[in-house]
Amino acid sequence: ASRCIEVALAAPLFRTFTYRVPDGIAVPVAPGTRVLVTFRNRPEIGICLGATEPPEGITLKPIQAVVDDVPSVPAALLQTAKWIADWYAAPLGLTLRSMLPTALSSAKAPAPASRTQRMVRIVMDLPSLLQREQTFARAKQQRVVYDLLEAQGGAAPLESLRVQANCSAGVFTAMAKRGLVDIRDEVQQRDPFADRPGTLPPPNPSAAQQEVVRAILAGDPGQVFLLHGVTGSGKTLVYIEVLRAILQQRDKTAIVLVPEIALTSQTVDRFRGAFGDDVAVLHSGLSDGERLDAWQSLRRGERRIAVGARSALFAPLERVGVVIVDEEHESSYKQSETPRYHAREAAIVRARIEGAVVVLGSATPSLETWERADRGQAIRLTLPDRAAGAQLPPVTVVDMRVELRQAVTARNPNAPFDEALGVFSTALLVALEQRLVRGEQSLLLLNRRGYSSFMQCNACGDVPVCPHCSISLTYHRVPEILVCHYCQYQQPVPLVCAQCSADTMRRRGMGTQQVERVLAERFPEARIARMDVDTTSGKWAHTQILDRVGRGEVDILLGTQMIAKGLDFPNVTLVGVVDADTGLNLPDFRAAERTFQLVSQVAGRAGRGPKGGDVIIQTRMPTSHAIRHAITHDVTGFVREELGARRMPAYPPFVSIANVLVSGLDQAATAATAVAAASWVQRLVDRQGLRDLVFVGPAPCPIDRIKDRWRWHFLLKSSQPTLMTRVARYIAERCPVPKQHELRLTVDRDPVSLL
């Protein structure tokens, strides 16, 4: 066997390295195994890719150690990593590092120490009453401890037992000497979800759900299914029934992806209710230790279902039978840093390699997935009706242009100004009042955090902007500061204008903080919870807020897009969209699609229980096709109209695109480098005769400066994905970029935003 191996290292380099395996280490070293090597005179963790032949004329460094007994990256996952690195033009070493918990991918950071606990376990079984009376005749406290232990399944933490039995540690020592119990330190699984009560699924799937489950289970290996079910149609129950069959009948494992940490707790509750401790959770909100424990339990085969956000796709499972991507349309499935993969596309590839089926679930599928089904590359399954006979809620649209004109006309000039009328329509205020009287819950969406969008001088029109980003500063009332939502820069609220010194600074636009204050003033008796980035920065903040809603301790839940999807509260009978237009006019080809999805999804949170529900949408653009089709829950109509707009000029799903972004600290150097890079690519296109590659740009990005970095970009479009793969990788590897001004060039394949 060869004593040389190919190693991928977590460095921004499009190459691998060859190391020698010294005589003291057995070969072969299995692909996917972590090895400790020296790289640039520092210890580094690398991933073995397999045996290779030694290059001629080079003295190879030896590996220092083989870190794993069993490969950390199973074979199918290693193949997935190679596809991601190729498709998204990313170094393979960085791609592999993103698949491992931090504790396993760094030679510098030791793995978090396992948490040990002194445990007491029953050794001598005493089934009969006579045995017990003879054994504990003179040891009443030992009898109490034994009975407590038995009631807790035969094992319990020593300290907890001591408190329950109100006894000294000597009682346990005496029991151990008699051979009744065993006392030892045991490693405790760090599982933050262990104490959450599971939610039992409905007992019997409907006929429509059973038909969908049968179709998925009959799918060929690698088959992709689009599960298009209206909000509240019971997609989660379909997932549970599919998982049950995959685990029990086929003895395989499963991966379930959800788009937001906010959804994780409800999803975990449902899957834990059905599968108990077979579920492990992987997401960025966990500590390094919790993530490591979950990862290791999956790798050892102790748990067979991985649930989590984007990175749960890289769960180290083998024999994967199904990969489920819930809310597949969500943009949060796209990674914003290298490797810039899209979890939905990578899930399809991993499933194909594993021989598993893929279920892409959504009430508002992405246009890419819809077109994939139209082309026959996915099988469309539909759940057209809500579960248990519930109805989709009626939707009322309020034209805020008319509403505000009427409010101004009807206003008594001698009466104090009612701020609520500038935020809420009369219809929404009346509906909120009705829910409070009836003891029902309301949900309000405003996809803009902070108090006001910006401040402006009434005298000269100046707007305070971030000194590090090309963006206006957002006014926050608690604490009272101006904040940049891109780089978190803060400054005090100005009393006078910085340009003209006039004391005429006024707030413009509204955010969730302002709406919360207006609600509290209008409905002082209401229990209001706000859910946005500012209120959910704590580790379990999402879960705590949603648990309060579930317990009926919140009357009105106000939030940004994180409250729009996946949440299921039967007592929510009113959904209000405070401003449906916030994302509609962004300079991005997906703006209408995102608005339609967001409004449709949040509308689906209403009427999920026997009480029914209503939806009120406030907009200044009621004729927009995104709003029109969201009102009638008409996905097909929206897709048809939006696809027509994407054909000319061509955008996804009709072409594959890559956004080439050039950034740097100097404005002129960044612009010059972007122009030079675009010319370099254009010459490549001309030289190779790449007629199917369309070139757009270069131009400054819509937000042309973020965190002190100036930003230019140009777009590549092609109807041939394989051509795009070759060109994107060639640009990422070889396009010349000057070393000064911290200039960088990145290639973002399949971007979800062009801002």
CSV table of C-alpha atoms in Angstrom, one decimal, residues 198-206 208-210 212-213 216 227-245 254-259 263-275 279 305 307 322 324-328 333 359-363 381-383 385-388 565-569 601 604-605 608:
chain,number,residue,atom,x,y,z
A,198,GLY,CA,-42.5,16.2,22.8
A,199,THR,CA,-45.6,17.1,20.9
A,200,LEU,CA,-47.6,14.0,19.8
A,201,PRO,CA,-48.5,14.1,16.1
A,202,PRO,CA,-52.2,13.6,15.1
A,203,PRO,CA,-53.0,9.9,15.3
A,204,ASN,CA,-54.2,9.2,11.7
A,205,PRO,CA,-53.0,10.8,8.5
A,206,SER,CA,-55.8,11.8,6.1
A,208,ALA,CA,-54.5,12.7,0.9
A,209,GLN,CA,-51.6,12.6,3.3
A,210,GLN,CA,-51.4,8.8,3.1
A,212,VAL,CA,-48.4,11.4,-0.6
A,213,VAL,CA,-46.5,9.2,1.9
A,216,ILE,CA,-42.6,9.2,-1.5
A,227,LEU,CA,-44.4,18.5,-1.7
A,228,HIS,CA,-46.6,21.6,-2.5
A,229,GLY,CA,-49.1,21.8,0.4
A,230,VAL,CA,-51.1,24.9,1.4
A,231,THR,CA,-50.3,26.3,4.8
A,232,GLY,CA,-51.8,24.1,7.5
A,233,SER,CA,-52.2,21.1,5.1
A,234,GLY,CA,-50.2,18.8,7.4
A,235,LYS,CA,-46.8,18.6,5.7
A,236,THR,CA,-45.1,17.8,9.0
A,237,LEU,CA,-47.3,14.8,9.5
A,238,VAL,CA,-46.3,13.5,6.1
A,239,TYR,CA,-42.6,14.0,7.1
A,240,ILE,CA,-43.2,12.0,10.3
A,241,GLU,CA,-44.9,9.1,8.5
A,242,VAL,CA,-42.1,9.0,5.9
A,243,LEU,CA,-39.5,9.0,8.6
A,244,ARG,CA,-41.3,6.2,10.5
A,245,ALA,CA,-41.2,3.9,7.5
A,254,ALA,CA,-32.8,10.7,7.9
A,255,ILE,CA,-32.0,14.4,7.7
A,256,VAL,CA,-34.6,17.2,8.2
A,257,LEU,CA,-33.7,20.8,7.4
A,258,VAL,CA,-35.6,23.8,8.6
A,259,PRO,CA,-34.7,27.4,7.5
A,263,LEU,CA,-38.6,27.0,13.8
A,264,THR,CA,-36.2,24.5,15.4
A,265,SER,CA,-37.9,24.2,18.8
A,266,GLN,CA,-41.4,23.5,17.4
A,267,THR,CA,-40.0,21.1,14.8
A,268,VAL,CA,-37.9,19.3,17.4
A,269,ASP,CA,-40.9,19.0,19.7
A,270,ARG,CA,-42.9,17.3,17.0
A,271,PHE,CA,-40.2,14.9,15.9
A,272,ARG,CA,-39.2,14.1,19.6
A,273,GLY,CA,-42.9,13.4,20.2
A,274,ALA,CA,-42.8,10.8,17.4
A,275,PHE,CA,-39.2,9.4,17.7
A,279,VAL,CA,-33.5,12.9,17.2
A,305,ILE,CA,-32.5,11.6,12.7
A,307,VAL,CA,-32.8,18.0,12.5
A,322,VAL,CA,-34.5,10.5,3.1
A,324,ILE,CA,-36.3,16.6,3.9
A,325,VAL,CA,-36.0,20.3,3.2
A,326,ASP,CA,-38.9,22.1,4.8
A,327,GLU,CA,-39.8,25.6,3.5
A,328,GLU,CA,-37.4,24.9,0.6
A,333,TYR,CA,-30.6,28.0,3.0
A,359,VAL,CA,-38.7,15.9,-0.2
A,360,LEU,CA,-38.8,19.7,-0.9
A,361,GLY,CA,-41.7,21.0,1.1
A,362,SER,CA,-43.3,24.4,0.8
A,363,ALA,CA,-46.7,26.2,0.5
A,381,LEU,CA,-47.2,16.1,-5.0
A,382,THR,CA,-50.0,18.3,-3.7
A,383,LEU,CA,-52.0,18.8,-0.5
A,385,ASP,CA,-56.6,21.4,1.5
A,386,ARG,CA,-55.9,22.2,5.1
A,387,ALA,CA,-55.9,19.3,7.6
A,388,ALA,CA,-59.0,18.3,9.5
A,565,LYS,CA,-43.3,30.6,8.6
A,566,GLY,CA,-43.8,27.2,10.2
A,567,LEU,CA,-45.4,28.4,13.4
A,568,ASP,CA,-48.6,26.6,14.4
A,569,PHE,CA,-50.8,28.2,17.1
A,601,GLN,CA,-46.7,32.4,4.5
A,604,GLY,CA,-51.1,30.9,6.6
A,605,ARG,CA,-50.5,31.4,10.4
A,608,ARG,CA,-55.2,26.9,12.0
